[in-house]
CSV table of C-alpha atoms in Angstrom, one decimal:
chain,number,residue,atom,x,y,z
A,1,UNK,CA,132.5,101.5,139.0
A,2,UNK,CA,133.3,101.3,135.4
A,3,UNK,CA,133.5,97.5,135.7
A,4,UNK,CA,130.1,97.1,137.4
A,5,UNK,CA,128.7,99.3,134.6
A,6,UNK,CA,130.3,97.3,131.8
A,7,UNK,CA,128.9,94.2,133.6
A,8,UNK,CA,125.4,95.6,133.5
A,9,UNK,CA,125.7,96.4,129.8
A,10,UNK,CA,126.9,92.8,129.2
A,11,UNK,CA,124.1,91.4,131.2
A,12,UNK,CA,121.6,93.4,129.2
A,13,UNK,CA,123.0,91.9,125.9
A,14,UNK,CA,123.1,88.4,127.4
A,15,UNK,CA,119.5,88.8,128.4
A,16,UNK,CA,118.4,89.8,124.9
A,17,UNK,CA,120.5,87.0,123.3
A,18,UNK,CA,118.8,84.6,125.7
A,19,UNK,CA,115.4,85.9,124.7
A,20,UNK,CA,116.3,85.2,121.0
A,21,UNK,CA,117.1,81.6,122.0
A,22,UNK,CA,113.7,81.3,123.8
A,23,UNK,CA,111.7,82.6,120.8
A,24,UNK,CA,113.7,80.4,118.4
A,25,UNK,CA,112.8,77.3,120.6
A,26,UNK,CA,109.2,78.6,120.7
A,27,UNK,CA,108.9,78.9,117.0
A,28,UNK,CA,110.5,75.5,116.4
A,29,UNK,CA,108.0,73.9,118.8
A,30,UNK,CA,105.1,75.8,117.3
A,31,UNK,CA,106.0,74.7,113.8
A,32,UNK,CA,106.3,71.1,115.0
A,33,UNK,CA,102.9,71.4,116.7
A,34,UNK,CA,101.5,72.6,113.4
A,35,UNK,CA,103.1,70.0,111.2
A,36,UNK,CA,102.8,67.0,113.5
A,37,UNK,CA,99.3,68.0,114.8
A,38,UNK,CA,100.7,67.9,118.3
A,39,UNK,CA,98.4,69.5,120.9
A,40,UNK,CA,100.8,69.0,123.8
A,41,UNK,CA,103.5,70.9,122.0
A,42,UNK,CA,101.1,73.7,121.1
A,43,UNK,CA,100.0,74.0,124.7
A,44,UNK,CA,103.7,74.2,125.8
A,45,UNK,CA,104.4,77.1,123.5
A,46,UNK,CA,101.2,78.9,124.7
A,47,UNK,CA,101.9,78.5,128.4
A,48,UNK,CA,105.6,79.3,128.1
A,49,UNK,CA,105.1,82.6,126.3
A,50,UNK,CA,104.8,84.4,129.6
A,51,UNK,CA,108.5,83.6,130.2
A,52,UNK,CA,109.5,85.8,127.2
A,53,UNK,CA,107.2,88.5,128.4
A,54,UNK,CA,108.9,88.4,131.8
A,55,UNK,CA,112.4,88.5,130.2
A,56,UNK,CA,111.3,91.5,128.2
A,57,UNK,CA,110.1,93.3,131.4
A,58,UNK,CA,113.4,92.4,133.1
A,59,UNK,CA,115.5,93.7,130.1
A,60,UNK,CA,113.5,97.0,130.1
A,61,UNK,CA,114.0,97.4,133.8
A,62,UNK,CA,117.7,96.8,133.4
A,63,UNK,CA,117.9,99.3,130.5
A,64,UNK,CA,115.9,101.8,132.6
A,65,UNK,CA,118.2,101.4,135.6
A,66,UNK,CA,121.3,101.9,133.4
A,67,UNK,CA,119.9,105.1,131.9
A,68,UNK,CA,118.9,106.5,135.3
A,69,UNK,CA,122.0,105.6,137.2
A,70,UNK,CA,124.8,105.6,134.7
A,71,UNK,CA,123.6,108.2,132.1
A,72,UNK,CA,125.5,106.4,129.3
A,73,UNK,CA,126.5,108.4,126.2
A,74,UNK,CA,127.7,107.6,122.6
A,75,UNK,CA,128.0,103.8,121.9
A,76,UNK,CA,126.8,102.8,125.3
A,77,UNK,CA,123.7,104.9,125.0
A,78,UNK,CA,123.0,103.4,121.6
A,79,UNK,CA,123.4,100.0,123.1
A,80,UNK,CA,120.9,100.6,125.8
A,81,UNK,CA,118.3,102.3,123.5
A,82,UNK,CA,118.8,99.4,121.0
A,83,UNK,CA,118.2,96.9,123.7
A,84,UNK,CA,114.9,98.6,124.6
A,85,UNK,CA,113.9,98.3,120.9
A,86,UNK,CA,115.3,94.8,120.6
A,87,UNK,CA,113.4,93.5,123.7
A,88,UNK,CA,110.2,94.7,122.1
A,89,UNK,CA,111.0,93.0,118.8
A,90,UNK,CA,111.9,89.7,120.4
A,91,UNK,CA,108.9,89.7,122.6
A,92,UNK,CA,106.8,90.2,119.5
A,93,UNK,CA,108.5,87.2,117.9
A,94,UNK,CA,107.4,85.2,120.9
A,95,UNK,CA,103.8,86.4,120.4
A,96,UNK,CA,104.0,85.3,116.8
A,97,UNK,CA,105.2,81.8,117.7
A,98,UNK,CA,102.3,81.8,120.2
A,99,UNK,CA,99.9,82.6,117.4
A,100,UNK,CA,101.2,79.7,115.3
A,101,UNK,CA,100.6,77.4,118.3
A,102,UNK,CA,97.1,78.8,118.9
A,103,UNK,CA,96.2,78.0,115.3
A,104,UNK,CA,97.4,74.4,115.7
A,105,UNK,CA,95.4,74.2,118.9
A,106,UNK,CA,92.3,75.8,117.4
A,107,UNK,CA,92.0,73.2,114.6
A,108,UNK,CA,93.1,70.2,116.7
A,109,UNK,CA,92.7,67.2,116.1
A,110,UNK,CA,92.4,68.3,112.5
A,111,UNK,CA,95.5,69.5,110.6
A,112,UNK,CA,95.6,73.3,109.9
A,113,UNK,CA,97.7,72.7,106.7
A,114,UNK,CA,96.7,70.6,103.7
A,115,UNK,CA,99.5,68.2,102.9
A,116,UNK,CA,100.9,70.0,99.9
A,117,UNK,CA,101.6,73.2,101.7
A,118,UNK,CA,103.1,71.6,104.8
A,119,UNK,CA,106.6,71.6,103.3
A,120,UNK,CA,106.5,75.3,102.8
A,121,UNK,CA,105.7,75.9,106.4
A,122,UNK,CA,108.4,73.4,107.5
A,123,UNK,CA,110.8,75.6,105.5
A,124,UNK,CA,109.4,78.9,106.9
A,125,UNK,CA,109.8,77.5,110.4
A,126,UNK,CA,113.4,76.5,109.6
A,127,UNK,CA,114.3,79.9,108.2
A,128,UNK,CA,112.5,81.7,111.1
A,129,UNK,CA,114.3,79.7,113.8
A,130,UNK,CA,117.6,80.2,112.1
A,131,UNK,CA,116.9,84.0,111.9
A,132,UNK,CA,116.1,84.2,115.6
A,133,UNK,CA,119.3,82.2,116.5
A,134,UNK,CA,121.4,84.4,114.2
A,135,UNK,CA,119.9,87.5,115.8
A,136,UNK,CA,121.0,86.2,119.2
A,137,UNK,CA,124.5,85.6,117.9
A,138,UNK,CA,124.7,89.1,116.4
A,139,UNK,CA,123.8,90.5,119.8
A,140,UNK,CA,126.5,88.5,121.4
A,141,UNK,CA,129.3,89.0,118.7
A,142,UNK,CA,128.3,92.3,117.1
A,143,UNK,CA,129.5,90.7,113.9
A,144,UNK,CA,128.4,93.0,111.0
A,145,UNK,CA,128.9,90.4,108.3
A,146,UNK,CA,126.6,88.0,110.2
A,147,UNK,CA,124.1,90.9,110.7
A,148,UNK,CA,124.1,91.3,106.9
A,149,UNK,CA,123.4,87.6,106.4
A,150,UNK,CA,120.0,88.0,108.2
A,151,UNK,CA,118.9,90.1,105.3
A,152,UNK,CA,119.3,87.3,102.8
A,153,UNK,CA,117.6,84.8,105.1
A,154,UNK,CA,114.7,87.3,105.3
A,155,UNK,CA,114.6,87.4,101.5
A,156,UNK,CA,114.2,83.7,101.5
A,157,UNK,CA,111.3,84.1,103.9
A,158,UNK,CA,109.7,86.8,101.8
A,159,UNK,CA,109.9,84.4,98.7
A,160,UNK,CA,108.2,81.6,100.7
A,161,UNK,CA,105.6,84.1,101.9
A,162,UNK,CA,104.8,85.3,98.4
A,163,UNK,CA,104.8,81.8,97.1
A,164,UNK,CA,102.1,80.8,99.5
A,165,UNK,CA,99.8,83.4,98.0
A,166,UNK,CA,100.4,82.0,94.5
A,167,UNK,CA,99.4,78.6,95.8
A,168,UNK,CA,96.2,80.0,97.5
A,169,UNK,CA,95.2,82.0,94.4
A,170,UNK,CA,95.8,79.1,92.0
A,171,UNK,CA,92.7,77.7,90.3
A,172,UNK,CA,93.7,74.3,91.5
A,173,UNK,CA,93.4,75.2,95.1
A,174,UNK,CA,90.8,72.7,96.3
A,175,UNK,CA,90.6,73.2,100.0
A,176,UNK,CA,88.2,76.1,100.1
A,177,UNK,CA,88.2,79.4,102.1
A,178,UNK,CA,88.7,78.2,105.7
A,179,UNK,CA,92.2,76.7,105.2
A,180,UNK,CA,93.1,79.6,102.9
A,181,UNK,CA,92.3,82.1,105.7
A,182,UNK,CA,94.4,80.0,108.2
A,183,UNK,CA,97.3,79.8,105.8
A,184,UNK,CA,97.2,83.5,105.0
A,185,UNK,CA,97.5,84.4,108.6
A,186,UNK,CA,100.1,81.8,109.4
A,187,UNK,CA,102.3,82.8,106.5
A,188,UNK,CA,102.0,86.4,107.7
A,189,UNK,CA,103.1,85.4,111.3
A,190,UNK,CA,106.3,83.7,109.9
A,191,UNK,CA,107.0,86.7,107.7
A,192,UNK,CA,106.6,89.2,110.5
A,193,UNK,CA,108.7,87.0,112.9
A,194,UNK,CA,111.5,87.2,110.3
A,195,UNK,CA,111.1,91.0,110.0
A,196,UNK,CA,111.5,91.4,113.7
A,197,UNK,CA,114.7,89.3,113.8
A,198,UNK,CA,116.1,91.5,111.0
A,199,UNK,CA,115.2,94.6,112.9
A,200,UNK,CA,117.1,93.3,115.9
A,201,UNK,CA,120.2,92.7,113.8
A,202,UNK,CA,119.8,96.2,112.2
A,203,UNK,CA,119.8,97.8,115.6
A,204,UNK,CA,123.1,96.1,116.3
A,205,UNK,CA,124.6,97.5,113.1
A,206,UNK,CA,123.4,100.9,114.4
A,207,UNK,CA,125.1,100.3,117.7
A,208,UNK,CA,128.4,99.5,116.1
A,209,UNK,CA,128.4,101.9,113.2
A,210,UNK,CA,126.2,104.7,114.5
A,211,UNK,CA,124.2,104.4,111.2
A,212,UNK,CA,120.9,102.5,110.6
A,213,UNK,CA,121.0,100.3,107.5
A,214,UNK,CA,118.3,101.2,104.9
A,215,UNK,CA,114.7,100.7,105.8
A,216,UNK,CA,113.2,97.3,106.0
A,217,UNK,CA,110.5,96.8,103.4
A,218,UNK,CA,107.4,95.5,105.1
B,1,UNK,CA,118.5,125.5,131.5
B,2,UNK,CA,115.5,123.7,133.1
B,3,UNK,CA,113.3,125.7,130.7
B,4,UNK,CA,115.1,124.6,127.6
B,5,UNK,CA,114.9,121.1,128.9
B,6,UNK,CA,111.2,121.2,129.6
B,7,UNK,CA,110.8,122.7,126.1
B,8,UNK,CA,112.6,119.7,124.6
B,9,UNK,CA,110.4,117.3,126.4
B,10,UNK,CA,107.3,119.2,125.2
B,11,UNK,CA,108.6,119.2,121.7
B,12,UNK,CA,109.1,115.5,121.8
B,13,UNK,CA,105.5,115.0,123.0
B,14,UNK,CA,104.2,117.4,120.3
B,15,UNK,CA,106.1,115.5,117.6
B,16,UNK,CA,104.5,112.2,118.7
B,17,UNK,CA,101.0,113.7,118.9
B,18,UNK,CA,101.6,115.1,115.4
B,19,UNK,CA,102.6,111.7,114.2
B,20,UNK,CA,99.3,110.3,115.5
B,21,UNK,CA,97.4,112.9,113.5
B,22,UNK,CA,99.4,112.0,110.4
B,23,UNK,CA,98.7,108.2,110.7
B,24,UNK,CA,95.0,109.0,111.5
B,25,UNK,CA,94.8,111.0,108.2
B,26,UNK,CA,96.6,108.2,106.4
B,27,UNK,CA,94.2,105.5,107.6
B,28,UNK,CA,91.2,107.6,106.8
B,29,UNK,CA,92.4,108.2,103.3
B,30,UNK,CA,93.5,104.5,102.9
B,31,UNK,CA,90.0,103.4,104.0
B,32,UNK,CA,88.4,105.7,101.5
B,33,UNK,CA,90.7,104.5,98.7
B,34,UNK,CA,89.5,101.0,99.6
B,35,UNK,CA,85.8,101.8,99.8
B,36,UNK,CA,85.6,104.3,96.9
B,37,UNK,CA,88.1,102.4,94.7
B,38,UNK,CA,90.1,105.6,94.4
B,39,UNK,CA,93.6,105.0,93.0
B,40,UNK,CA,94.6,108.6,93.5
B,41,UNK,CA,94.0,108.5,97.2
B,42,UNK,CA,95.8,105.1,97.5
B,43,UNK,CA,98.8,106.6,95.8
B,44,UNK,CA,98.8,109.6,98.1
B,45,UNK,CA,98.9,107.4,101.2
B,46,UNK,CA,101.7,105.3,99.7
B,47,UNK,CA,103.9,108.3,98.7
B,48,UNK,CA,103.2,110.2,102.0
B,49,UNK,CA,104.2,107.3,104.3
B,50,UNK,CA,107.8,108.5,104.2
B,51,UNK,CA,106.8,111.6,106.1
B,52,UNK,CA,105.9,109.4,109.1
B,53,UNK,CA,109.1,107.5,108.8
B,54,UNK,CA,111.0,110.9,108.9
B,55,UNK,CA,109.0,112.1,111.9
B,56,UNK,CA,109.9,108.9,113.7
B,57,UNK,CA,113.6,109.3,112.9
B,58,UNK,CA,113.3,112.9,114.2
B,59,UNK,CA,111.6,111.9,117.4
B,60,UNK,CA,114.2,109.2,118.1
B,61,UNK,CA,117.0,111.7,117.5
B,62,UNK,CA,115.3,114.1,119.9
B,63,UNK,CA,114.9,111.4,122.5
B,64,UNK,CA,118.5,110.3,122.1
B,65,UNK,CA,119.8,113.9,122.5
B,66,UNK,CA,117.7,114.3,125.6
B,67,UNK,CA,119.1,111.1,127.1
B,68,UNK,CA,122.7,112.0,126.2
B,69,UNK,CA,122.7,115.7,127.2
B,70,UNK,CA,120.1,115.9,130.0
B,71,UNK,CA,120.3,112.5,131.6
B,72,UNK,CA,116.7,112.6,132.7
B,73,UNK,CA,115.5,110.5,135.7
B,74,UNK,CA,112.1,109.4,137.1
B,75,UNK,CA,109.1,110.7,135.2
B,76,UNK,CA,111.1,112.5,132.6
B,77,UNK,CA,113.1,109.3,131.9
B,78,UNK,CA,109.9,107.4,131.6
B,79,UNK,CA,108.6,110.1,129.2
B,80,UNK,CA,111.6,109.8,126.9
B,81,UNK,CA,111.7,106.0,126.9
B,82,UNK,CA,108.0,105.9,126.2
B,83,UNK,CA,108.4,108.3,123.4
B,84,UNK,CA,111.0,106.0,121.8
B,85,UNK,CA,108.4,103.1,122.1
B,86,UNK,CA,105.6,105.3,121.0
B,87,UNK,CA,107.4,106.6,117.9
B,88,UNK,CA,107.9,102.9,116.8
B,89,UNK,CA,104.2,102.1,117.4
B,90,UNK,CA,103.0,105.1,115.5
B,91,UNK,CA,105.3,104.5,112.6
B,92,UNK,CA,104.0,101.0,112.4
B,93,UNK,CA,100.4,102.4,112.3
B,94,UNK,CA,101.5,104.4,109.2
B,95,UNK,CA,102.9,101.2,107.6
B,96,UNK,CA,99.6,99.5,108.2
B,97,UNK,CA,97.7,102.3,106.6
B,98,UNK,CA,100.1,102.0,103.7
B,99,UNK,CA,99.4,98.3,103.4
B,100,UNK,CA,95.6,99.0,103.2
B,101,UNK,CA,96.3,101.5,100.4
B,102,UNK,CA,98.6,99.0,98.6
B,103,UNK,CA,95.8,96.5,98.6
B,104,UNK,CA,93.4,99.1,97.1
B,105,UNK,CA,96.1,99.8,94.4
B,106,UNK,CA,96.9,96.2,93.7
B,107,UNK,CA,93.2,95.3,92.8
B,108,UNK,CA,92.5,98.6,91.0
B,109,UNK,CA,90.2,99.1,89.1
B,110,UNK,CA,88.4,96.2,90.8
B,111,UNK,CA,87.1,96.6,94.3
B,112,UNK,CA,89.0,94.7,97.0
B,113,UNK,CA,85.8,94.3,99.0
B,114,UNK,CA,82.6,92.6,98.1
B,115,UNK,CA,79.7,94.9,98.7
B,116,UNK,CA,78.4,93.2,101.8
B,117,UNK,CA,81.6,93.5,103.8
B,118,UNK,CA,82.4,97.1,102.8
B,119,UNK,CA,80.3,98.5,105.8
B,120,UNK,CA,82.5,96.5,108.3
B,121,UNK,CA,85.6,98.1,106.8
B,122,UNK,CA,84.1,101.5,106.9
B,123,UNK,CA,83.5,100.9,110.6
B,124,UNK,CA,87.0,99.4,111.2
B,125,UNK,CA,88.4,102.5,109.5
B,126,UNK,CA,86.3,104.8,111.6
B,127,UNK,CA,87.3,103.1,114.9
B,128,UNK,CA,90.9,103.0,113.8
B,129,UNK,CA,91.1,106.7,112.9
B,130,UNK,CA,89.4,107.5,116.2
B,131,UNK,CA,91.9,105.5,118.1
B,132,UNK,CA,94.8,107.2,116.5
B,133,UNK,CA,93.4,110.6,117.2
B,134,UNK,CA,92.7,109.7,120.8
B,135,UNK,CA,96.2,108.4,121.2
B,136,UNK,CA,97.5,111.8,120.1
B,137,UNK,CA,95.2,113.5,122.6
B,138,UNK,CA,96.4,111.3,125.4
B,139,UNK,CA,100.0,112.1,124.5
B,140,UNK,CA,99.0,115.8,124.7
B,141,UNK,CA,96.8,115.7,127.8
B,142,UNK,CA,98.1,112.7,129.8
B,143,UNK,CA,94.4,112.1,130.7
B,144,UNK,CA,94.2,108.7,132.2
B,145,UNK,CA,90.4,108.4,131.8
B,146,UNK,CA,90.8,109.0,128.1
B,147,UNK,CA,93.7,106.5,127.9
B,148,UNK,CA,91.3,103.9,129.4
B,149,UNK,CA,88.7,104.7,126.7
B,150,UNK,CA,91.0,103.5,124.0
B,151,UNK,CA,90.7,100.0,125.5
B,152,UNK,CA,87.0,99.9,124.9
B,153,UNK,CA,87.4,101.3,121.4
B,154,UNK,CA,89.9,98.5,120.8
B,155,UNK,CA,87.4,95.9,122.0
B,156,UNK,CA,85.0,97.2,119.3
B,157,UNK,CA,87.8,96.7,116.8
B,158,UNK,CA,88.4,93.2,118.0
B,159,UNK,CA,84.7,92.4,117.7
B,160,UNK,CA,84.7,93.7,114.1
B,161,UNK,CA,87.8,91.7,113.4
B,162,UNK,CA,86.3,88.5,114.7
B,163,UNK,CA,83.1,89.1,112.9
B,164,UNK,CA,84.9,89.3,109.6
B,165,UNK,CA,86.2,85.7,110.1
B,166,UNK,CA,82.6,84.5,110.8
B,167,UNK,CA,81.5,86.1,107.5
B,168,UNK,CA,84.4,84.5,105.6
B,169,UNK,CA,83.9,81.0,107.1
B,170,UNK,CA,80.1,81.1,106.5
B,171,UNK,CA,78.8,78.6,104.0
B,172,UNK,CA,77.1,81.4,102.1
B,173,UNK,CA,80.4,83.1,101.3
B,174,UNK,CA,80.2,83.2,97.5
B,175,UNK,CA,83.3,85.2,96.6
B,176,UNK,CA,85.9,82.5,96.6
B,177,UNK,CA,89.4,82.3,98.0
B,178,UNK,CA,91.0,85.4,96.5
B,179,UNK,CA,88.8,88.1,98.2
B,180,UNK,CA,88.9,86.0,101.4
B,181,UNK,CA,92.7,86.2,101.5
B,182,UNK,CA,92.6,90.0,100.9
B,183,UNK,CA,90.0,90.5,103.6
B,184,UNK,CA,91.8,88.3,106.1
B,185,UNK,CA,94.9,90.5,105.7
B,186,UNK,CA,93.1,93.8,105.6
B,187,UNK,CA,91.1,93.0,108.8
B,188,UNK,CA,94.4,92.0,110.4
B,189,UNK,CA,95.9,95.4,109.4
B,190,UNK,CA,93.1,97.3,111.1
B,191,UNK,CA,93.3,95.2,114.2
B,192,UNK,CA,97.0,95.7,114.5
B,193,UNK,CA,96.7,99.4,113.9
B,194,UNK,CA,94.3,99.6,116.8
B,195,UNK,CA,96.6,97.5,119.0
B,196,UNK,CA,99.5,100.0,118.4
B,197,UNK,CA,97.2,102.9,119.3
B,198,UNK,CA,96.4,101.2,122.6
B,199,UNK,CA,100.0,100.5,123.2
B,200,UNK,CA,100.8,104.2,122.8
B,201,UNK,CA,98.1,105.1,125.3
B,202,UNK,CA,99.3,102.5,127.8
B,203,UNK,CA,102.8,103.9,127.7
B,204,UNK,CA,101.4,107.3,128.7
B,205,UNK,CA,99.6,105.6,131.6
B,206,UNK,CA,103.0,104.2,132.6
B,207,UNK,CA,104.6,107.7,132.3
B,208,UNK,CA,102.0,109.1,134.6
B,209,UNK,CA,101.6,106.3,137.1
B,210,UNK,CA,104.9,104.5,136.9
B,211,UNK,CA,102.9,101.3,136.3
B,212,UNK,CA,102.1,99.5,133.0
B,213,UNK,CA,98.4,98.5,132.7
B,214,UNK,CA,97.9,94.8,132.2
B,215,UNK,CA,99.2,93.2,129.0
B,216,UNK,CA,97.4,93.8,125.7
B,217,UNK,CA,96.0,90.5,124.4
B,218,UNK,CA,97.1,90.1,120.8
């Protein structure tokens, strides 16, 4: 009995880690669709988002069954509750990758990004994908040192996010209001994506230590 | 025993409904701080947000204790899991009200909003506050008809949100990039605030019916 139970807990964690890999791949593709003005890639991200939604529903069902049938306590209960939170965060990361792809599709065949801001988005994409992958690894390994690493990656994302506003507000901004509006929203999507990855890692810290790390500034 | 248990479940619901009232009041004040260029009100919203964070932590603790000590099943289990989700959604609504207040503070003593867009934000504020209050009532009453009403209020918010983009993209927009960036983010905050209120109501539908209503388009 205990073995089947432990197996269910492991399956739950595997499912979440797999979701992280899915949304990392989605954000990587979405960023490429944005930078390479690739409609096909954007469409892929948009049509594949339902997979993440399904994985989330499956994870919630699994968590629910565990609560109902096994009545876990202590660390196991924290694990299940954190999985419920984590599934929500990771699904939202998928939605945000979807929003990036939708922006690329909306402006196609025109680029969303003026040439001089494209490198910042390449970097935000890189950091975001890295964060999603690391969140997946933290779910698998429960490595607190790696969980702490996500915080500094998120600082890098926040710096990029802030920098985009400096660029937009600069007198030399020559692309007008439309691209500025697109960039404002896109930068926000990447920044929120990173916040959710950090939230996932923080929940794992809570599972292991019983304590939540300090609040995420948003 | 059963009575104490039922009481705990009721307390959990009361706590959440109270959180809804808090974030409704916060968004109402934040909107006034924006429209009336009132720094004092903005500061109040900013300093009071911690109350909502504390209420969320308390709700999660209560839910956790219920799961650990009472091992609820069926509708009661759905209630507790939905409360965990709901507490997260409502805390996020508080954060979004905070972001509105921070925008008002950041530009003070200048208005964030050009005169011609102020009425749209007055309306987004009104609809948002209404949604938060209705979400609280749905938690209290579990009234499915009222839960469904939140969807049409949210449609009104989406229309306002879309309309703001039309205004920003119009050739006659004369306020430049800075205000457009502020308005883009602010409109997004209101729209997300509404989405979270709807998510809370949908979880109550799930508690009562065992079925989640169709996905929220985001």
